[in-house]
């Protein structure tokens, strides 16, 4: 079976890499891809937001599976367009992707399904916003209702800032603040009429979103990640499946919009138990990178099983022992701006070391040189005997790569 991966980022490079290592996948194609993916996949150009163009490319290449990485094409219905031409596609329908595309919709589903989450109010006027802020008190949490690539959320003690953010959006969700560490649990979901939705949770992972050490500075797409989490109970992922993922996908099926693909639960572990912060309808970036590095069973049966409604016939994923750590290297100015065209050196020295590998995100080729082309430029992922070992190897890898203005997080807190 040949596979086409849609997207350009680190998550998609990690998917391409895992598929290329999997005997179940013959040729791996990526569109538009990035220079790093070219080592494992054949690249094609496509507008990822144009469902008909993606479907036409899949037909032309004769692939047996399309994997859509990013949220924007999923919310725009690109997976539906691929399925319409009869090709299995990993990724939810546009309607089911509303779990990520609208925070108000996600809250409504969670309420109906009895899934624990922050209390929240959907507001469209300044008066409603002020009333909601005062109901919950500081720290204030104000979220733009639509897709905003992680930038639509403001968490602040400053009431004026919270109100200003709300006024800059059409519709916001104001919610109570959840304290406690954040954990990501991804459920691979497949649906068929007879069995309903099968959910296989992956290992819990943690992503660090702030740009600076000590969780300071603005939010980014995610600066580093690791798995597994030794500080959560062994049955944590299964508990999340039972209390969060399964009730959510069952509610989606009940509404006539079954969910398939990855349901990503962003969770806060609070003193009152686990609460959902947000849902995403896709793999997380960068968490996918350590997760796929640690996945022992092949990836393609899981993705194909989810895409064709036969996931219950596929064995659940199994994992290597040890741990995996990913450190993201971002360009100068990120996340406010990003610097393009800075020459990157050192990535080729890592390609032969199996324990450490480089995942490309925002890179490009210019005059034969690898250069920066985005905010998150690349990520170094290492597998080790435990988190400390994997982390040491990842930082060793980071030390071998350089480009002007490179930023990465250096903090290595014990256990986190
Ligand atoms: P979201 O886009 O909903 O994931 O929000 C982005 C980030 O804002 C999250 O990763 C959290 O760090 C933070 N955040 C969102 N909602 C809350 C909340 N209710 N309480 C505390 N922090 C939150
Ligand atoms: N790791 C955060 C995200 O993928 O949204």
Coordinates of C-alpha atoms and ligand atoms in Angstrom, one line a residue:
X1 CA 0.0 0.0 0.0
X2 CA 1.3 3.5 -0.9
X3 CA 0.5 6.3 1.5
X4 CA 0.2 10.1 0.9
X5 CA 0.8 12.4 3.9
X6 CA -0.6 15.9 3.7
X7 CA 1.2 18.8 5.4
X8 CA 4.6 20.5 5.8
X9 CA 5.5 20.4 9.5
X10 CA 7.3 18.4 12.1
X11 CA 4.3 16.3 12.9
X12 CA 4.0 15.3 9.2
X13 CA 7.7 14.5 9.0
X14 CA 7.4 12.3 12.1
X15 CA 4.4 10.5 10.4
X16 CA 6.4 10.1 7.1
X17 CA 9.4 8.7 9.0
X18 CA 7.3 6.2 10.9
X19 CA 5.5 5.1 7.7
X20 CA 8.8 4.8 5.8
X21 CA 10.1 2.4 8.5
X22 CA 6.9 0.3 8.4
X23 CA 6.8 -2.6 5.9
X24 CA 3.0 -2.2 5.6
X25 CA 3.6 1.1 3.7
X26 CA 5.4 0.7 0.3
X27 CA 6.0 4.1 -1.2
X28 CA 5.5 7.2 1.0
X29 CA 4.5 10.4 -0.6
X30 CA 4.2 13.8 1.1
X31 CA 2.6 17.0 -0.2
X32 CA 3.8 19.7 0.0
X33 CA 6.3 18.2 2.4
X34 CA 9.6 19.7 3.5
X35 CA 13.3 19.1 2.8
X36 CA 13.6 16.7 5.7
X37 CA 10.8 14.5 4.4
X38 CA 12.6 14.2 1.1
X39 CA 14.9 11.6 2.7
X40 CA 11.9 9.2 3.3
X41 CA 9.2 10.3 0.8
X42 CA 8.6 11.5 -2.7
X43 CA 7.4 15.1 -2.5
X44 CA 4.6 16.7 -4.6
X45 CA 3.1 20.1 -4.5
X46 CA -0.5 20.7 -3.5
X47 CA -2.7 23.4 -1.9
X48 CA -3.5 21.5 1.4
X49 CA -6.8 23.6 1.7
X50 CA -8.1 22.4 -1.7
X51 CA -9.9 19.1 -1.1
X52 CA -10.4 18.4 -4.7
X53 CA -6.7 19.0 -5.5
X54 CA -5.7 16.7 -2.7
X55 CA -8.1 14.0 -3.8
X56 CA -6.9 14.3 -7.4
X57 CA -3.3 13.9 -6.3
X58 CA -4.2 10.8 -4.3
X59 CA -5.9 9.3 -7.4
X60 CA -3.0 10.2 -9.7
X61 CA -0.5 8.6 -7.3
X62 CA -2.8 5.6 -6.8
X63 CA -2.3 5.5 -3.0
X64 CA -4.3 3.3 -0.7
X65 CA -4.3 5.8 2.2
X66 CA -4.2 9.5 2.7
X67 CA -3.1 11.0 6.1
X68 CA -4.1 14.6 6.7
X69 CA -1.8 16.1 9.3
X70 CA -2.9 19.7 10.1
X71 CA -6.2 21.0 11.5
X72 CA -7.1 23.7 9.0
X73 CA -7.6 21.3 6.0
X74 CA -9.5 18.8 8.3
X75 CA -11.9 21.6 9.4
X76 CA -12.2 22.6 5.8
X77 CA -13.4 19.1 4.8
X78 CA -10.3 17.9 2.9
X79 CA -10.7 14.3 4.3
X80 CA -14.3 14.3 3.1
X81 CA -13.1 15.2 -0.4
X82 CA -10.6 12.3 -0.4
X83 CA -13.2 9.8 0.8
X84 CA -15.6 11.0 -1.9
X85 CA -13.2 9.6 -4.6
X86 CA -13.1 6.3 -2.8
X87 CA -9.7 6.5 -1.1
X88 CA -9.4 5.8 2.6
X89 CA -8.4 8.9 4.5
X90 CA -7.1 9.2 8.1
X91 CA -8.7 12.2 9.6
X92 CA -12.2 13.3 10.7
X93 CA -14.9 14.7 8.5
X94 CA -15.2 18.5 8.5
X95 CA -18.2 18.2 10.7
X96 CA -16.5 16.0 13.3
X97 CA -13.3 18.3 13.2
X98 CA -15.5 21.0 14.7
X99 CA -14.4 19.5 18.1
X100 CA -11.3 21.5 17.4
X101 CA -12.7 24.1 15.0
X102 CA -15.2 25.6 17.5
X103 CA -14.5 25.7 21.2
X104 CA -18.2 26.4 21.9
X105 CA -19.1 23.3 20.0
X106 CA -16.6 21.2 21.9
X107 CA -18.0 22.5 25.2
X108 CA -21.5 21.5 24.1
X109 CA -20.4 18.0 23.2
X110 CA -18.5 17.6 26.5
X111 CA -21.5 18.8 28.5
X112 CA -23.8 16.3 26.7
X113 CA -21.3 13.5 27.2
X114 CA -20.6 14.2 30.8
X115 CA -16.9 14.8 30.2
X116 CA -15.1 16.8 32.9
X117 CA -14.0 20.2 31.7
X118 CA -13.7 23.8 32.9
X119 CA -17.0 25.6 33.5
X120 CA -17.5 28.1 30.7
X121 CA -19.7 30.6 29.0
X122 CA -20.0 31.5 25.4
X123 CA -20.1 35.3 25.0
X124 CA -20.8 37.6 22.1
X125 CA -21.3 41.0 23.9
X126 CA -19.0 43.0 26.2
X127 CA -21.6 42.8 29.0
X128 CA -21.7 39.0 28.8
X129 CA -17.8 38.9 28.9
X130 CA -17.6 41.1 32.0
X131 CA -20.3 39.1 33.8
X132 CA -18.5 35.8 32.9
X133 CA -15.1 37.1 34.0
X134 CA -16.5 38.2 37.3
X135 CA -18.3 34.9 37.8
X136 CA -15.0 32.9 37.6
X137 CA -12.5 35.5 38.9
X138 CA -8.8 35.6 38.1
X139 CA -6.7 34.2 36.5
X140 CA -9.0 35.0 33.6
X141 CA -9.2 32.6 30.6
X142 CA -10.6 34.0 27.3
X143 CA -10.6 31.9 24.1
X144 CA -11.4 33.0 20.6
X145 CA -14.2 30.5 19.5
X146 CA -12.5 29.7 16.1
X147 CA -9.3 28.1 15.0
X148 CA -6.4 30.4 16.0
X149 CA -3.3 28.2 15.9
X150 CA -2.9 28.3 19.7
X151 CA -2.8 32.1 19.6
X152 CA -6.5 32.8 20.4
X153 CA -6.2 32.0 24.1
X154 CA -5.4 34.6 26.7
X155 CA -4.7 33.6 30.3
X156 CA -4.1 36.6 32.5
X157 CA -4.7 38.2 35.9
X158 CA -5.2 41.5 34.1
X159 CA -9.0 42.1 33.8
X160 CA -8.4 44.9 31.1
X161 CA -6.3 42.6 29.0
X162 CA -8.9 39.9 29.2
X163 CA -11.6 42.3 28.1
X164 CA -9.5 43.7 25.3
X165 CA -8.9 40.2 23.9
X166 CA -12.6 39.4 24.1
X167 CA -13.5 42.6 22.3
X168 CA -11.0 41.8 19.5
X169 CA -12.9 38.5 18.7
X170 CA -16.5 38.0 17.5
X171 CA -17.4 35.2 19.9
X172 CA -15.4 34.0 22.8
X173 CA -15.5 31.3 25.4
X174 CA -14.7 32.6 29.0
X175 CA -13.9 29.9 31.4
X176 CA -12.7 29.0 34.8
X177 CA -8.9 28.7 35.3
X178 CA -7.6 25.1 35.6
X179 CA -4.4 24.7 37.6
X180 CA -2.2 21.7 37.5
X181 CA 0.2 20.1 34.9
X182 CA -1.0 19.7 31.3
X183 CA -1.0 16.3 29.6
X184 CA -1.8 15.3 26.1
X185 CA -3.5 12.0 25.4
X186 CA -4.2 11.0 21.8
X187 CA -6.9 8.5 20.9
X188 CA -6.7 6.8 17.5
X189 CA -10.4 6.4 16.6
X190 CA -12.2 4.4 14.0
X191 CA -15.9 4.1 13.4
X192 CA -18.3 1.6 11.8
X193 CA -22.0 1.3 12.0
X194 CA -22.0 -2.1 13.7
X195 CA -19.4 -1.6 16.4
X196 CA -19.6 2.2 17.0
X197 CA -16.3 3.9 17.6
X198 CA -13.1 2.0 18.7
X199 CA -10.6 4.2 20.6
X200 CA -6.9 3.2 21.1
X201 CA -5.2 5.7 23.4
X202 CA -1.5 6.4 22.8
X203 CA 0.9 6.9 25.7
X204 CA 0.4 10.1 27.7
X205 CA 2.8 12.8 26.6
X206 CA 3.7 16.3 27.7
X207 CA 4.3 19.4 25.6
X208 CA 5.9 22.6 26.9
X209 CA 4.3 25.6 25.1
X210 CA 6.0 28.7 26.5
X211 CA 9.0 30.0 24.6
X212 CA 11.3 30.5 27.6
X213 CA 12.7 28.2 30.3
X214 CA 10.7 27.9 33.5
X215 CA 7.4 28.2 31.4
X216 CA 7.9 31.9 30.9
X217 CA 7.1 34.1 27.9
X218 CA 4.4 33.8 25.3
X219 CA 2.8 30.6 24.1
X220 CA 4.1 28.8 21.0
X221 CA 3.0 25.8 19.0
X222 CA 5.1 23.7 21.5
X223 CA 8.8 23.8 22.3
X224 CA 9.6 20.3 23.5
X225 CA 7.8 17.1 24.4
X226 CA 8.5 13.7 26.0
X227 CA 6.8 10.4 26.7
X228 CA 6.0 8.4 28.8
X229 CA 5.2 10.3 31.9
X230 CA 6.5 8.4 34.9
X231 CA 4.6 10.5 37.3
X232 CA 1.1 9.4 36.2
X233 CA -0.5 6.1 37.1
X234 CA 0.0 3.2 34.6
X235 CA -3.7 3.1 33.7
X236 CA -3.9 6.9 33.1
X237 CA -4.3 6.7 29.3
X238 CA -7.0 4.0 29.7
X239 CA -8.8 6.1 32.3
X240 CA -8.8 9.0 29.9
X241 CA -10.2 6.7 27.2
X242 CA -13.0 5.7 29.6
X243 CA -13.9 9.1 31.0
X244 CA -13.1 11.5 28.2
X245 CA -12.4 10.0 24.7
X246 CA -15.0 7.2 24.5
X247 CA -17.9 9.3 25.8
X248 CA -17.0 12.1 23.4
X249 CA -16.8 10.0 20.3
X250 CA -20.0 8.1 21.4
X251 CA -21.8 11.5 21.6
X252 CA -20.4 12.4 18.2
X253 CA -21.8 9.2 16.7
X254 CA -25.1 9.7 18.5
X255 CA -25.3 13.1 16.7
X256 CA -24.8 11.4 13.4
X257 CA -21.3 12.8 12.9
X258 CA -19.0 10.0 14.0
X259 CA -15.4 10.8 14.7
X260 CA -12.4 9.0 13.1
X261 CA -8.8 10.0 13.1
X262 CA -7.0 11.3 16.2
X263 CA -9.0 12.8 19.0
X264 CA -6.4 14.8 21.0
X265 CA -7.4 15.5 24.6
X266 CA -5.4 18.4 26.1
X267 CA -5.9 17.8 29.9
X268 CA -5.2 19.6 33.1
X269 CA -4.5 17.4 36.2
X270 CA -6.2 19.5 38.8
X271 CA -6.7 19.0 42.5
X272 CA -10.3 18.0 41.7
X273 CA -9.3 15.5 39.0
X274 CA -8.6 15.5 35.3
X275 CA -10.3 18.2 33.2
X276 CA -10.3 18.7 29.5
X277 CA -8.7 22.0 28.4
X278 CA -9.3 21.5 24.7
X279 CA -9.8 19.0 22.0
X280 CA -7.9 18.8 18.8
X281 CA -8.9 16.7 15.8
X282 CA -5.4 15.6 14.8
X283 CA -2.0 14.5 16.1
X284 CA -0.2 17.1 18.3
X285 CA 3.0 18.8 17.3
X286 CA 5.6 18.2 18.8
X287 CA 4.2 15.3 20.9
X288 CA 3.8 13.1 17.9
X289 CA 7.5 13.1 17.5
X290 CA 8.5 11.3 20.7
X291 CA 5.4 9.1 20.5
X292 CA 6.2 7.8 17.1
X293 CA 9.8 7.3 18.1
X294 CA 8.7 5.1 20.9
X295 CA 6.0 3.2 19.0
X296 CA 7.0 -0.4 18.6
X297 CA 4.1 -1.7 16.5
X298 CA 3.7 -0.6 12.9
X299 CA 1.9 2.7 12.3
X300 CA 0.1 2.0 9.0
X301 CA -2.3 -0.7 10.3
X302 CA -3.5 1.7 12.9
X303 CA -4.1 4.5 10.5
X304 CA -5.6 2.3 7.8
X305 CA -7.9 0.6 10.4
X306 CA -9.1 4.0 11.6
X307 CA -9.6 5.2 8.1
X308 CA -11.6 2.1 7.0
X309 CA -13.6 1.4 10.1
X310 CA -11.7 -1.8 10.9
X311 CA -9.7 -0.6 13.9
X312 CA -11.2 -3.2 16.2
X313 CA -9.5 -5.9 14.1
X314 CA -6.1 -4.3 14.5
X315 CA -4.0 -5.0 17.6
X316 CA -3.7 -2.0 20.0
X317 CA -0.3 -0.1 19.7
X318 CA 2.7 -1.5 21.6
X319 CA 5.6 0.5 22.9
X320 CA 9.4 0.2 23.2
X321 CA 10.7 0.4 26.7
X322 CA 12.5 3.6 27.8
X323 CA 11.5 7.1 26.9
X324 CA 11.7 9.6 24.0
X325 CA 12.4 13.4 24.2
X326 CA 12.0 16.0 21.5
X327 CA 13.6 19.4 21.7
X328 CA 12.4 22.0 19.2
X329 CA 14.8 24.6 17.7
X330 CA 13.0 27.8 16.8
X331 CA 14.1 30.7 14.6
X332 CA 15.0 34.2 15.8
X333 CA 12.1 36.3 16.9
X334 CA 9.6 33.3 17.3
X335 CA 6.8 33.3 18.3
X336 CA 6.2 37.1 17.6
X337 CA 7.9 36.8 14.2
X338 CA 10.2 34.3 12.6
X339 CA 13.4 34.7 10.7
X340 CA 13.8 33.1 7.3
X341 CA 16.9 32.2 5.2
X342 CA 19.3 31.6 8.1
X343 CA 21.7 28.8 7.1
X344 CA 21.4 25.6 9.2
X345 CA 24.5 23.5 9.8
X346 CA 25.0 20.1 11.5
X347 CA 21.8 18.2 10.7
X348 CA 23.7 15.8 8.4
X349 CA 26.0 14.7 11.2
X350 CA 23.0 13.3 13.1
X351 CA 21.4 11.2 10.3
X352 CA 23.5 8.1 11.0
X353 CA 22.8 7.9 14.7
X354 CA 19.7 5.8 15.3
X355 CA 19.1 6.9 18.8
X356 CA 18.9 10.6 17.8
X357 CA 17.1 12.0 14.7
X358 CA 16.2 15.3 13.3
X359 CA 12.6 16.2 12.3
X360 CA 12.2 19.2 10.0
X361 CA 9.4 21.7 10.4
X362 CA 10.2 25.1 9.0
X363 CA 13.2 24.4 6.7
X364 CA 13.8 25.1 3.0
X365 CA 16.5 24.6 0.5
X366 CA 18.2 27.8 -1.0
X367 CA 21.2 27.5 -3.3
X368 CA 21.9 24.1 -2.0
X369 CA 21.9 25.1 1.6
X370 CA 19.4 24.1 4.3
X371 CA 17.9 27.3 5.7
X372 CA 15.2 28.4 8.2
X373 CA 11.8 29.0 6.7
X374 CA 9.4 29.2 9.7
X375 CA 9.0 29.7 13.5
X376 CA 9.6 26.1 14.6
X377 CA 12.6 25.1 12.4
X378 CA 13.4 21.6 13.4
X379 CA 13.2 19.2 16.3
X380 CA 15.8 16.8 17.7
X381 CA 14.2 13.6 19.0
X382 CA 16.1 11.0 21.0
X383 CA 15.2 7.6 22.5
X384 CA 16.9 6.5 25.7
X385 CA 16.7 4.1 28.6
X386 CA 14.7 6.6 30.6
X387 CA 13.7 10.3 30.3
X388 CA 17.0 11.5 31.7
X389 CA 19.0 9.4 29.2
X390 CA 16.8 10.4 26.2
X391 CA 17.0 14.1 27.3
X392 CA 20.8 14.0 27.5
X393 CA 20.9 12.5 24.0
X394 CA 18.5 15.0 22.6
X395 CA 20.5 18.0 24.0
X396 CA 23.7 16.4 22.6
X397 CA 22.0 16.4 19.2
X398 CA 20.9 20.0 19.6
X399 CA 24.5 20.9 20.4
X400 CA 25.6 19.6 17.0
X401 CA 23.2 21.8 15.1
X402 CA 23.4 25.6 14.7
X403 CA 21.8 28.5 12.9
X404 CA 21.9 32.3 13.7
X405 CA 19.4 33.2 16.4
X406 CA 18.4 29.6 17.2
X407 CA 16.2 29.3 20.3
X408 CA 15.4 26.2 22.3
X409 CA 14.4 25.4 25.9
X410 CA 17.2 24.3 28.1
X411 CA 15.3 23.6 31.2
X412 CA 15.4 20.1 32.4
X413 CA 13.1 19.8 35.4
X414 CA 13.2 16.5 37.3
X415 CA 10.4 14.2 36.3
X416 CA 8.8 16.8 34.0
Ligands
LIG1 P1 -6.0 25.9 24.1 O1 -5.8 26.5 22.8 O2 -7.5 25.8 24.5 O3 -5.2 24.7 24.3 O4 -5.3 26.9 25.1 C1 -3.9 27.1 25.0 C2 -3.2 27.1 26.4 O5 -3.9 28.0 27.3 C3 -3.4 25.7 27.0 O6 -2.4 24.9 26.6 C4 -3.2 26.1 28.5 O7 -1.9 26.3 28.8 C5 -3.9 27.5 28.6 N1 -5.3 27.3 29.0 C6 -6.4 27.1 28.2 N2 -7.5 27.0 28.9 C7 -7.1 27.0 30.2 C8 -7.8 27.0 31.5 N3 -9.2 26.8 31.5 N4 -7.1 27.1 32.6 C9 -5.8 27.3 32.6 N5 -5.1 27.4 31.4 C10 -5.7 27.3 30.3
LIG2 N1 1.2 20.4 21.0 C1 0.2 21.3 20.8 C2 -0.6 21.2 19.6 O1 -0.3 20.3 18.7 O2 -1.6 21.8 19.5

